[in-house]
Amino acid sequence: MRPAVLFILITVMLDAMGIGLIVPVMPDLIQEVQGTGLSKAALWGGVLSTTFALMQFIFGPIIGGLSDRFGRRPVLLLSLVVMTLDYLVMAVAGSIFILLLGRVIGGITAATQSTANAYMADISGPEDRAANFGLVGAAFGVGFVLGPLLGGLLGEYGTRAPFYAAAALAAINAIFGYFILRETVTDAIRRPFRWSRANPWGSIRQLGKLPGLRPLLLVYFLYQVAFIVYPAIWSYFGKERFGWDPSTIGLSLALFGIMLAIVQGGMIRFVLRVLGERGTVLYGHLFDIAAFMALAFVANGTVALILTPLAALAAVITPALQGIMSKAVGKDAQGELQGALTSASALAMILSPMMMTSVFASFTSSTAPLYLPGAPFLLSAALIALGLCVFVTFWPKQRTAMNTE
């Protein structure tokens, strides 16, 4: 593997760790700084996740556009430096407002995932992009493993320890990237930065003008809203339903992340070869519906631990959709496309955590009409079913449009 590709994968891994690292300790950390019960801590967790996502939503296309203009290298390196500082801020946070500030900074730095994906698009041929986006997804999965594991294990030494470790990792990767990362944006594909396109709505609106791309963006968005049920409520769900401690929560998320890395780093190449991009998207949606329905009603912690990695078998959806959409845009717009997808993911993270944690609180509070901690998973299953309907309705038109290009 080329050193530059390794750097990109590590960067994406660190982005994922920024989410997964805090999940196991977040209930205890919020209760520590706020002195509230678990249900209220879950609501504050939703606020912090939404703030993180809002920053990604705003800055995703801005950073993607800047990388199309000034290059991928400076954007990625600067983000890692700022990420290091952000983890240090989180490590010393003594109030919910400092945690909120940390999520603001973290959301901005994590928006560079769009630039990482654009870099992979720059160095990949059209036929290899879906599989290479799978590598990026696998790196995200590894981060999803290491983040909760690190957070769970170091959380035993205090709620602050994981953040110091993450700051060190981000700093080391910034130094590594400084020496090995080459620039892929040449004068042939460089284009001016325009605010009219470098904002969430402008970017999505511009890309939506391309034939058939708008329905795919909607399918991608619905999937992200549903998927975010894991980081949004999993720690609260595990603690409420099964009495899990931070280590067990970290282990469960690690199992999910390991399978996510296997699926997107290796299995997806086989699935794409056998089913094609359309079949891969269909398979992922159908499997996800079944997985969410099972998690909604699971009553045994051991069974839940078994189901957790199996649920990741549906994780082929994102790289397959990215591959389809990447083929529909020019080489000079890969950063813009990935910025728009980052904004779509961030918009999902703005809406989903508050929605999922509110549903969780409604069905676990003392006044709940029905006790059902898994209710958010039912909502996710419904969203996936809606996305499947949109994709099935849209695909024949999109296939015709692409075949004529």
Short mmCIF file of C-alpha atoms in Angstrom, two decimals:
data_model
loop_
_atom_site.label_atom_id
_atom_site.label_comp_id
_atom_site.label_asym_id
_atom_site.label_seq_id
_atom_site.Cartn_x
_atom_site.Cartn_y
_atom_site.Cartn_z
CA MET A 1 0.00 0.00 0.00
CA ARG A 2 1.30 3.45 -0.92
CA PRO A 3 2.22 5.66 2.08
CA ALA A 4 -0.17 8.42 0.92
CA VAL A 5 -3.09 5.97 0.82
CA LEU A 6 -2.11 4.73 4.28
CA PHE A 7 -2.16 8.32 5.52
CA ILE A 8 -5.65 8.87 4.07
CA LEU A 9 -6.95 5.73 5.72
CA ILE A 10 -5.43 6.70 9.08
CA THR A 11 -6.98 10.16 8.79
CA VAL A 12 -10.43 8.70 8.17
CA MET A 13 -9.85 6.28 11.02
CA LEU A 14 -9.14 9.21 13.34
CA ASP A 15 -12.30 10.95 12.13
CA ALA A 16 -14.27 7.85 13.12
CA MET A 17 -12.47 7.69 16.46
CA GLY A 18 -13.68 11.22 17.13
CA ILE A 19 -17.18 9.77 17.22
CA GLY A 20 -16.56 6.33 18.69
CA LEU A 21 -14.00 7.39 21.31
CA ILE A 22 -16.49 9.33 23.39
CA VAL A 23 -19.45 6.95 23.08
CA PRO A 24 -18.58 4.55 25.95
CA VAL A 25 -17.72 7.34 28.40
CA MET A 26 -20.30 9.90 27.30
CA PRO A 27 -23.12 8.85 29.67
CA ASP A 28 -20.77 8.99 32.68
CA LEU A 29 -19.02 12.15 31.44
CA ILE A 30 -22.27 14.09 31.00
CA GLN A 31 -23.58 12.90 34.34
CA GLU A 32 -20.23 13.93 35.87
CA VAL A 33 -20.31 17.52 34.56
CA GLN A 34 -24.07 18.00 34.80
CA GLY A 35 -25.17 15.86 37.72
CA THR A 36 -28.21 14.56 35.83
CA GLY A 37 -29.88 11.17 35.41
CA LEU A 38 -29.40 8.86 32.44
CA SER A 39 -32.47 9.98 30.46
CA LYS A 40 -31.42 13.66 30.65
CA ALA A 41 -27.82 12.71 29.91
CA ALA A 42 -29.06 11.00 26.74
CA LEU A 43 -30.78 14.23 25.67
CA TRP A 44 -27.56 16.22 26.28
CA GLY A 45 -25.72 13.57 24.28
CA GLY A 46 -28.10 14.28 21.43
CA VAL A 47 -27.35 18.01 21.67
CA LEU A 48 -23.59 17.40 21.51
CA SER A 49 -23.94 15.02 18.56
CA THR A 50 -26.19 17.47 16.75
CA THR A 51 -23.70 20.31 17.29
CA PHE A 52 -20.89 18.14 15.91
CA ALA A 53 -23.03 17.32 12.88
CA LEU A 54 -24.10 20.93 12.32
CA MET A 55 -20.47 21.94 11.94
CA GLN A 56 -19.91 19.10 9.46
CA PHE A 57 -23.00 20.15 7.54
CA ILE A 58 -21.83 23.75 7.23
CA PHE A 59 -18.14 23.11 6.62
CA GLY A 60 -18.25 19.90 4.54
CA PRO A 61 -18.77 21.63 1.16
CA ILE A 62 -16.62 24.61 2.20
CA ILE A 63 -13.64 22.37 2.94
CA GLY A 64 -14.38 20.21 -0.11
CA GLY A 65 -14.41 23.35 -2.29
CA LEU A 66 -11.21 24.64 -0.70
CA SER A 67 -9.53 21.32 -1.47
CA ASP A 68 -10.62 21.62 -5.13
CA ARG A 69 -9.00 25.06 -5.20
CA PHE A 70 -5.93 24.87 -2.94
CA GLY A 71 -5.32 21.11 -2.90
CA ARG A 72 -6.00 18.15 -0.64
CA ARG A 73 -2.65 18.25 1.21
CA PRO A 74 -2.89 21.58 3.08
CA VAL A 75 -6.53 20.99 4.01
CA LEU A 76 -5.85 17.55 5.48
CA LEU A 77 -2.72 18.55 7.41
CA LEU A 78 -4.27 21.66 8.93
CA SER A 79 -7.33 19.70 10.02
CA LEU A 80 -5.16 17.21 11.91
CA VAL A 81 -3.38 19.99 13.79
CA VAL A 82 -6.70 21.51 14.82
CA MET A 83 -8.05 18.05 15.71
CA THR A 84 -5.14 17.60 18.12
CA LEU A 85 -6.02 20.84 19.88
CA ASP A 86 -9.69 19.86 20.00
CA TYR A 87 -8.99 16.60 21.83
CA LEU A 88 -6.93 18.53 24.36
CA VAL A 89 -9.86 20.92 24.94
CA MET A 90 -12.18 17.95 25.48
CA ALA A 91 -9.69 16.43 27.91
CA VAL A 92 -9.89 19.40 30.28
CA ALA A 93 -13.60 20.16 29.85
CA GLY A 94 -15.17 21.01 33.20
CA SER A 95 -18.61 21.99 32.01
CA ILE A 96 -21.13 21.05 29.38
CA PHE A 97 -20.37 24.28 27.52
CA ILE A 98 -16.68 23.39 27.07
CA LEU A 99 -17.78 19.96 25.82
CA LEU A 100 -20.05 21.82 23.41
CA LEU A 101 -17.11 23.95 22.20
CA GLY A 102 -15.10 20.78 21.70
CA ARG A 103 -17.84 19.31 19.52
CA VAL A 104 -17.92 22.51 17.45
CA ILE A 105 -14.20 22.26 16.70
CA GLY A 106 -14.38 18.50 16.23
CA GLY A 107 -17.21 18.80 13.72
CA ILE A 108 -15.20 21.22 11.60
CA THR A 109 -12.08 19.04 11.56
CA ALA A 110 -14.06 15.86 10.83
CA ALA A 111 -15.55 17.56 7.77
CA THR A 112 -12.28 16.75 6.00
CA GLN A 113 -13.54 13.22 5.37
CA SER A 114 -14.87 14.71 2.14
CA THR A 115 -11.31 15.70 1.19
CA ALA A 116 -10.03 12.22 2.05
CA ASN A 117 -12.65 10.67 -0.24
CA ALA A 118 -11.82 13.19 -2.97
CA TYR A 119 -8.15 12.19 -2.71
CA MET A 120 -9.11 8.55 -3.20
CA ALA A 121 -11.23 9.53 -6.21
CA ASP A 122 -8.25 11.47 -7.64
CA ILE A 123 -5.99 8.42 -7.59
CA SER A 124 -8.61 5.84 -8.68
CA GLY A 125 -9.99 4.88 -12.06
CA PRO A 126 -13.81 4.97 -12.47
CA GLU A 127 -14.04 1.17 -12.29
CA ASP A 128 -12.11 1.06 -8.99
CA ARG A 129 -13.77 3.90 -7.10
CA ALA A 130 -16.54 1.95 -5.37
CA ALA A 131 -14.03 -0.62 -4.08
CA ASN A 132 -11.57 2.08 -2.99
CA PHE A 133 -14.35 3.98 -1.25
CA GLY A 134 -14.85 0.67 0.51
CA LEU A 135 -11.28 0.94 1.80
CA VAL A 136 -12.14 4.35 3.21
CA GLY A 137 -15.23 2.81 4.79
CA ALA A 138 -13.07 0.03 6.21
CA ALA A 139 -10.76 2.64 7.77
CA PHE A 140 -13.84 4.25 9.27
CA GLY A 141 -14.76 0.82 10.63
CA VAL A 142 -11.32 0.38 12.18
CA GLY A 143 -11.71 3.78 13.81
CA PHE A 144 -15.13 2.73 14.98
CA VAL A 145 -13.42 -0.29 16.59
CA LEU A 146 -10.43 1.52 18.10
CA GLY A 147 -12.45 4.50 19.30
CA PRO A 148 -14.88 2.56 21.51
CA LEU A 149 -12.17 0.13 22.61
CA LEU A 150 -9.85 2.98 23.57
CA GLY A 151 -12.69 4.88 25.17
CA GLY A 152 -13.92 1.84 27.06
CA LEU A 153 -10.53 0.66 28.27
CA LEU A 154 -9.07 4.05 29.13
CA GLY A 155 -12.42 5.09 30.56
CA GLU A 156 -11.63 2.79 33.47
CA TYR A 157 -8.88 5.30 34.38
CA GLY A 158 -11.21 8.29 34.14
CA THR A 159 -13.45 9.95 31.59
CA ARG A 160 -10.62 12.22 30.32
CA ALA A 161 -7.90 9.70 29.53
CA PRO A 162 -9.17 8.69 26.05
CA PHE A 163 -8.93 12.26 24.76
CA TYR A 164 -5.24 12.62 25.60
CA ALA A 165 -4.52 9.42 23.69
CA ALA A 166 -6.51 10.63 20.68
CA ALA A 167 -4.65 13.96 20.67
CA ALA A 168 -1.34 12.11 20.50
CA LEU A 169 -2.54 9.95 17.58
CA ALA A 170 -3.74 12.96 15.59
CA ALA A 171 -0.44 14.78 16.13
CA ILE A 172 1.61 11.76 15.02
CA ASN A 173 -0.48 11.37 11.87
CA ALA A 174 -0.07 15.06 11.02
CA ILE A 175 3.71 14.64 11.18
CA PHE A 176 3.50 11.47 9.06
CA GLY A 177 1.37 13.23 6.43
CA TYR A 178 3.68 16.22 6.28
CA PHE A 179 6.51 14.04 5.01
CA ILE A 180 4.72 11.58 2.69
CA LEU A 181 1.51 13.15 1.31
CA ARG A 182 1.78 14.39 -2.26
CA GLU A 183 -0.70 16.77 -3.90
CA THR A 184 -3.19 15.36 -6.42
CA VAL A 185 -4.92 18.58 -7.48
CA THR A 186 -3.14 19.81 -10.62
CA ASP A 187 -3.76 22.94 -12.65
CA ALA A 188 -5.71 20.79 -15.12
CA ILE A 189 -8.47 20.06 -12.58
CA ARG A 190 -8.04 22.99 -10.17
CA ARG A 191 -11.00 25.35 -10.12
CA PRO A 192 -11.91 28.63 -8.41
CA PHE A 193 -13.55 28.63 -5.00
CA ARG A 194 -17.08 30.03 -5.13
CA TRP A 195 -19.25 30.65 -2.07
CA SER A 196 -22.36 30.05 -4.16
CA ARG A 197 -21.32 26.40 -4.49
CA ALA A 198 -19.33 26.03 -1.27
CA ASN A 199 -22.35 25.90 1.01
CA PRO A 200 -24.53 22.92 1.83
CA TRP A 201 -27.62 23.88 -0.15
CA GLY A 202 -25.70 25.34 -3.09
CA SER A 203 -23.51 22.27 -3.39
CA ILE A 204 -26.40 19.81 -3.20
CA ARG A 205 -28.51 21.92 -5.55
CA GLN A 206 -25.69 22.08 -8.11
CA LEU A 207 -25.08 18.33 -7.96
CA GLY A 208 -28.83 17.68 -8.05
CA LYS A 209 -28.89 19.12 -11.57
CA LEU A 210 -26.96 16.11 -12.86
CA PRO A 211 -29.18 13.37 -14.36
CA GLY A 212 -30.55 11.03 -11.71
CA LEU A 213 -28.23 12.20 -8.94
CA ARG A 214 -30.87 13.81 -6.72
CA PRO A 215 -32.70 10.54 -5.88
CA LEU A 216 -29.38 8.92 -5.02
CA LEU A 217 -28.57 11.79 -2.66
CA LEU A 218 -31.94 11.21 -0.95
CA VAL A 219 -31.28 7.46 -0.61
CA TYR A 220 -27.83 8.23 0.82
CA PHE A 221 -29.35 10.73 3.28
CA LEU A 222 -32.05 8.34 4.51
CA TYR A 223 -29.46 5.61 5.06
CA GLN A 224 -27.28 7.97 7.10
CA VAL A 225 -30.23 9.03 9.29
CA ALA A 226 -31.00 5.37 10.01
CA PHE A 227 -27.37 4.32 10.57
CA ILE A 228 -26.72 7.06 13.13
CA VAL A 229 -28.98 5.21 15.56
CA TYR A 230 -25.81 3.31 16.60
CA PRO A 231 -23.63 6.20 17.84
CA ALA A 232 -26.71 8.14 18.99
CA ILE A 233 -28.32 5.67 21.40
CA TRP A 234 -26.26 2.47 21.55
CA SER A 235 -24.50 3.27 24.83
CA TYR A 236 -27.77 4.35 26.47
CA PHE A 237 -29.61 1.36 24.98
CA GLY A 238 -26.97 -1.08 26.25
CA LYS A 239 -26.92 0.40 29.73
CA GLU A 240 -30.72 0.58 30.02
CA ARG A 241 -31.64 -2.76 28.39
CA PHE A 242 -28.79 -4.99 29.54
CA GLY A 243 -27.01 -3.06 32.32
CA TRP A 244 -23.76 -2.90 30.32
CA ASP A 245 -20.75 -0.99 31.69
CA PRO A 246 -18.45 1.16 29.49
CA SER A 247 -16.14 -1.78 28.74
CA THR A 248 -18.98 -3.95 27.46
CA ILE A 249 -20.38 -1.08 25.41
CA GLY A 250 -16.93 -0.55 23.93
CA LEU A 251 -16.65 -4.28 23.17
CA SER A 252 -20.02 -4.36 21.41
CA LEU A 253 -19.13 -1.37 19.24
CA ALA A 254 -15.73 -2.92 18.54
CA LEU A 255 -17.41 -6.08 17.25
CA PHE A 256 -19.55 -3.94 14.96
CA GLY A 257 -16.55 -1.95 13.77
CA ILE A 258 -14.43 -5.04 13.07
CA MET A 259 -17.16 -6.49 10.88
CA LEU A 260 -17.66 -3.06 9.24
CA ALA A 261 -13.96 -3.02 8.31
CA ILE A 262 -14.11 -6.57 6.96
CA VAL A 263 -17.22 -5.85 4.90
CA GLN A 264 -16.06 -2.56 3.40
CA GLY A 265 -12.39 -3.42 3.12
CA GLY A 266 -12.71 -6.86 1.55
CA MET A 267 -16.18 -8.37 1.26
CA ILE A 268 -17.55 -5.48 -0.80
CA ARG A 269 -15.24 -6.30 -3.72
CA PHE A 270 -16.78 -9.77 -3.92
CA VAL A 271 -20.32 -8.44 -3.51
CA LEU A 272 -19.81 -5.80 -6.22
CA ARG A 273 -18.40 -8.42 -8.57
CA VAL A 274 -21.34 -10.77 -8.01
CA LEU A 275 -24.26 -8.36 -7.59
CA GLY A 276 -23.07 -5.18 -9.29
CA GLU A 277 -23.58 -1.74 -7.75
CA ARG A 278 -27.39 -1.85 -8.04
CA GLY A 279 -27.67 -5.32 -6.51
CA THR A 280 -25.26 -4.36 -3.75
CA VAL A 281 -27.42 -1.40 -2.74
CA LEU A 282 -30.57 -3.57 -2.79
CA TYR A 283 -28.95 -6.32 -0.69
CA GLY A 284 -27.70 -3.80 1.87
CA HIS A 285 -31.13 -2.25 2.35
CA LEU A 286 -32.92 -5.57 2.76
CA PHE A 287 -30.36 -6.85 5.25
CA ASP A 288 -30.47 -3.60 7.25
CA ILE A 289 -34.26 -3.79 7.63
CA ALA A 290 -33.96 -7.29 9.08
CA ALA A 291 -31.08 -6.28 11.40
CA PHE A 292 -32.86 -3.23 12.82
CA MET A 293 -36.05 -5.22 13.44
CA ALA A 294 -34.08 -7.86 15.34
CA LEU A 295 -32.24 -5.30 17.49
CA ALA A 296 -35.50 -3.54 18.33
CA PHE A 297 -36.85 -6.55 20.20
CA VAL A 298 -33.74 -8.37 21.46
CA ALA A 299 -34.04 -9.05 25.19
CA ASN A 300 -30.80 -10.91 25.90
CA GLY A 301 -27.42 -9.17 26.12
CA THR A 302 -25.51 -12.13 24.69
CA VAL A 303 -27.84 -12.30 21.70
CA ALA A 304 -27.38 -8.55 21.22
CA LEU A 305 -23.60 -9.01 21.13
CA ILE A 306 -24.05 -11.68 18.44
CA LEU A 307 -26.40 -9.51 16.40
CA THR A 308 -24.15 -6.43 16.60
CA PRO A 309 -21.42 -7.59 14.16
CA LEU A 310 -24.01 -9.28 11.91
CA ALA A 311 -25.75 -5.93 11.49
CA ALA A 312 -22.59 -4.59 9.82
CA LEU A 313 -23.09 -6.96 6.87
CA ALA A 314 -25.36 -4.26 5.41
CA ALA A 315 -22.51 -1.72 5.33
CA VAL A 316 -21.96 -2.15 1.57
CA ILE A 317 -24.58 0.52 0.85
CA THR A 318 -22.43 3.63 1.29
CA PRO A 319 -19.43 2.75 -0.95
CA ALA A 320 -21.75 1.36 -3.66
CA LEU A 321 -23.76 4.59 -3.72
CA GLN A 322 -20.57 6.67 -3.65
CA GLY A 323 -19.20 4.71 -6.59
CA ILE A 324 -22.35 5.31 -8.65
CA MET A 325 -22.38 9.03 -7.90
CA SER A 326 -18.63 9.52 -8.39
CA LYS A 327 -18.96 8.23 -11.95
CA ALA A 328 -21.63 10.86 -12.65
CA VAL A 329 -19.41 13.91 -11.93
CA GLY A 330 -16.23 15.23 -13.51
CA LYS A 331 -12.71 14.98 -12.11
CA ASP A 332 -12.78 18.66 -11.15
CA ALA A 333 -15.87 18.17 -8.96
CA GLN A 334 -14.88 15.17 -6.84
CA GLY A 335 -14.21 17.40 -3.82
CA GLU A 336 -17.56 19.12 -4.29
CA LEU A 337 -19.38 15.78 -4.52
CA GLN A 338 -17.71 14.42 -1.40
CA GLY A 339 -18.40 17.72 0.37
CA ALA A 340 -22.08 17.41 -0.54
CA LEU A 341 -22.13 13.83 0.76
CA THR A 342 -20.45 15.00 3.96
CA SER A 343 -23.15 17.64 4.30
CA ALA A 344 -25.85 15.05 3.68
CA SER A 345 -24.30 12.85 6.39
CA ALA A 346 -23.99 15.84 8.70
CA LEU A 347 -27.59 16.89 8.11
CA ALA A 348 -28.55 13.36 9.06
CA MET A 349 -26.46 13.69 12.22
CA ILE A 350 -28.19 16.97 13.02
CA LEU A 351 -31.62 15.40 12.79
CA SER A 352 -30.98 11.80 13.82
CA PRO A 353 -29.40 12.06 17.31
CA MET A 354 -32.11 14.33 18.67
CA MET A 355 -34.77 12.20 17.01
CA MET A 356 -33.32 8.88 18.19
CA THR A 357 -32.52 10.02 21.74
CA SER A 358 -35.99 11.59 22.06
CA VAL A 359 -37.62 8.33 20.98
CA PHE A 360 -35.38 6.44 23.42
CA ALA A 361 -36.27 8.81 26.28
CA SER A 362 -39.99 8.60 25.44
CA PHE A 363 -39.99 4.81 25.60
CA THR A 364 -37.76 4.43 28.71
CA SER A 365 -38.97 7.18 31.03
CA SER A 366 -41.16 6.44 34.05
CA THR A 367 -44.17 7.90 32.21
CA ALA A 368 -43.60 5.93 28.99
CA PRO A 369 -46.84 4.47 27.55
CA LEU A 370 -44.83 1.41 26.45
CA TYR A 371 -41.41 0.33 27.70
CA LEU A 372 -39.38 -0.37 24.56
CA PRO A 373 -35.69 0.70 24.63
CA GLY A 374 -35.29 -0.63 21.08
CA ALA A 375 -37.92 1.72 19.64
CA PRO A 376 -35.29 3.85 17.78
CA PHE A 377 -34.29 0.76 15.78
CA LEU A 378 -37.88 0.43 14.53
CA LEU A 379 -37.68 4.00 13.29
CA SER A 380 -34.40 3.19 11.50
CA ALA A 381 -35.98 0.14 9.85
CA ALA A 382 -38.79 2.33 8.51
CA LEU A 383 -36.29 4.88 7.11
CA ILE A 384 -34.31 2.13 5.38
CA ALA A 385 -37.52 0.76 3.85
CA LEU A 386 -38.34 4.25 2.53
CA GLY A 387 -34.86 4.57 1.01
CA LEU A 388 -35.26 1.18 -0.65
CA CYS A 389 -38.54 2.30 -2.23
CA VAL A 390 -36.90 5.47 -3.58
CA PHE A 391 -33.96 3.51 -5.00
CA VAL A 392 -36.11 0.84 -6.67
CA THR A 393 -38.35 3.52 -8.21
CA PHE A 394 -35.40 5.61 -9.38
CA TRP A 395 -32.96 3.01 -10.69
CA PRO A 396 -34.29 2.30 -14.22
CA LYS A 397 -34.24 6.03 -15.06
CA GLN A 398 -30.75 6.46 -13.59
CA ARG A 399 -29.41 3.41 -15.46
CA THR A 400 -30.70 4.79 -18.75
CA ALA A 401 -29.20 8.23 -18.02
CA MET A 402 -25.78 6.76 -17.25
CA ASN A 403 -25.78 4.48 -20.26
CA THR A 404 -26.25 7.47 -22.54
CA GLU A 405 -23.34 9.48 -21.08
#
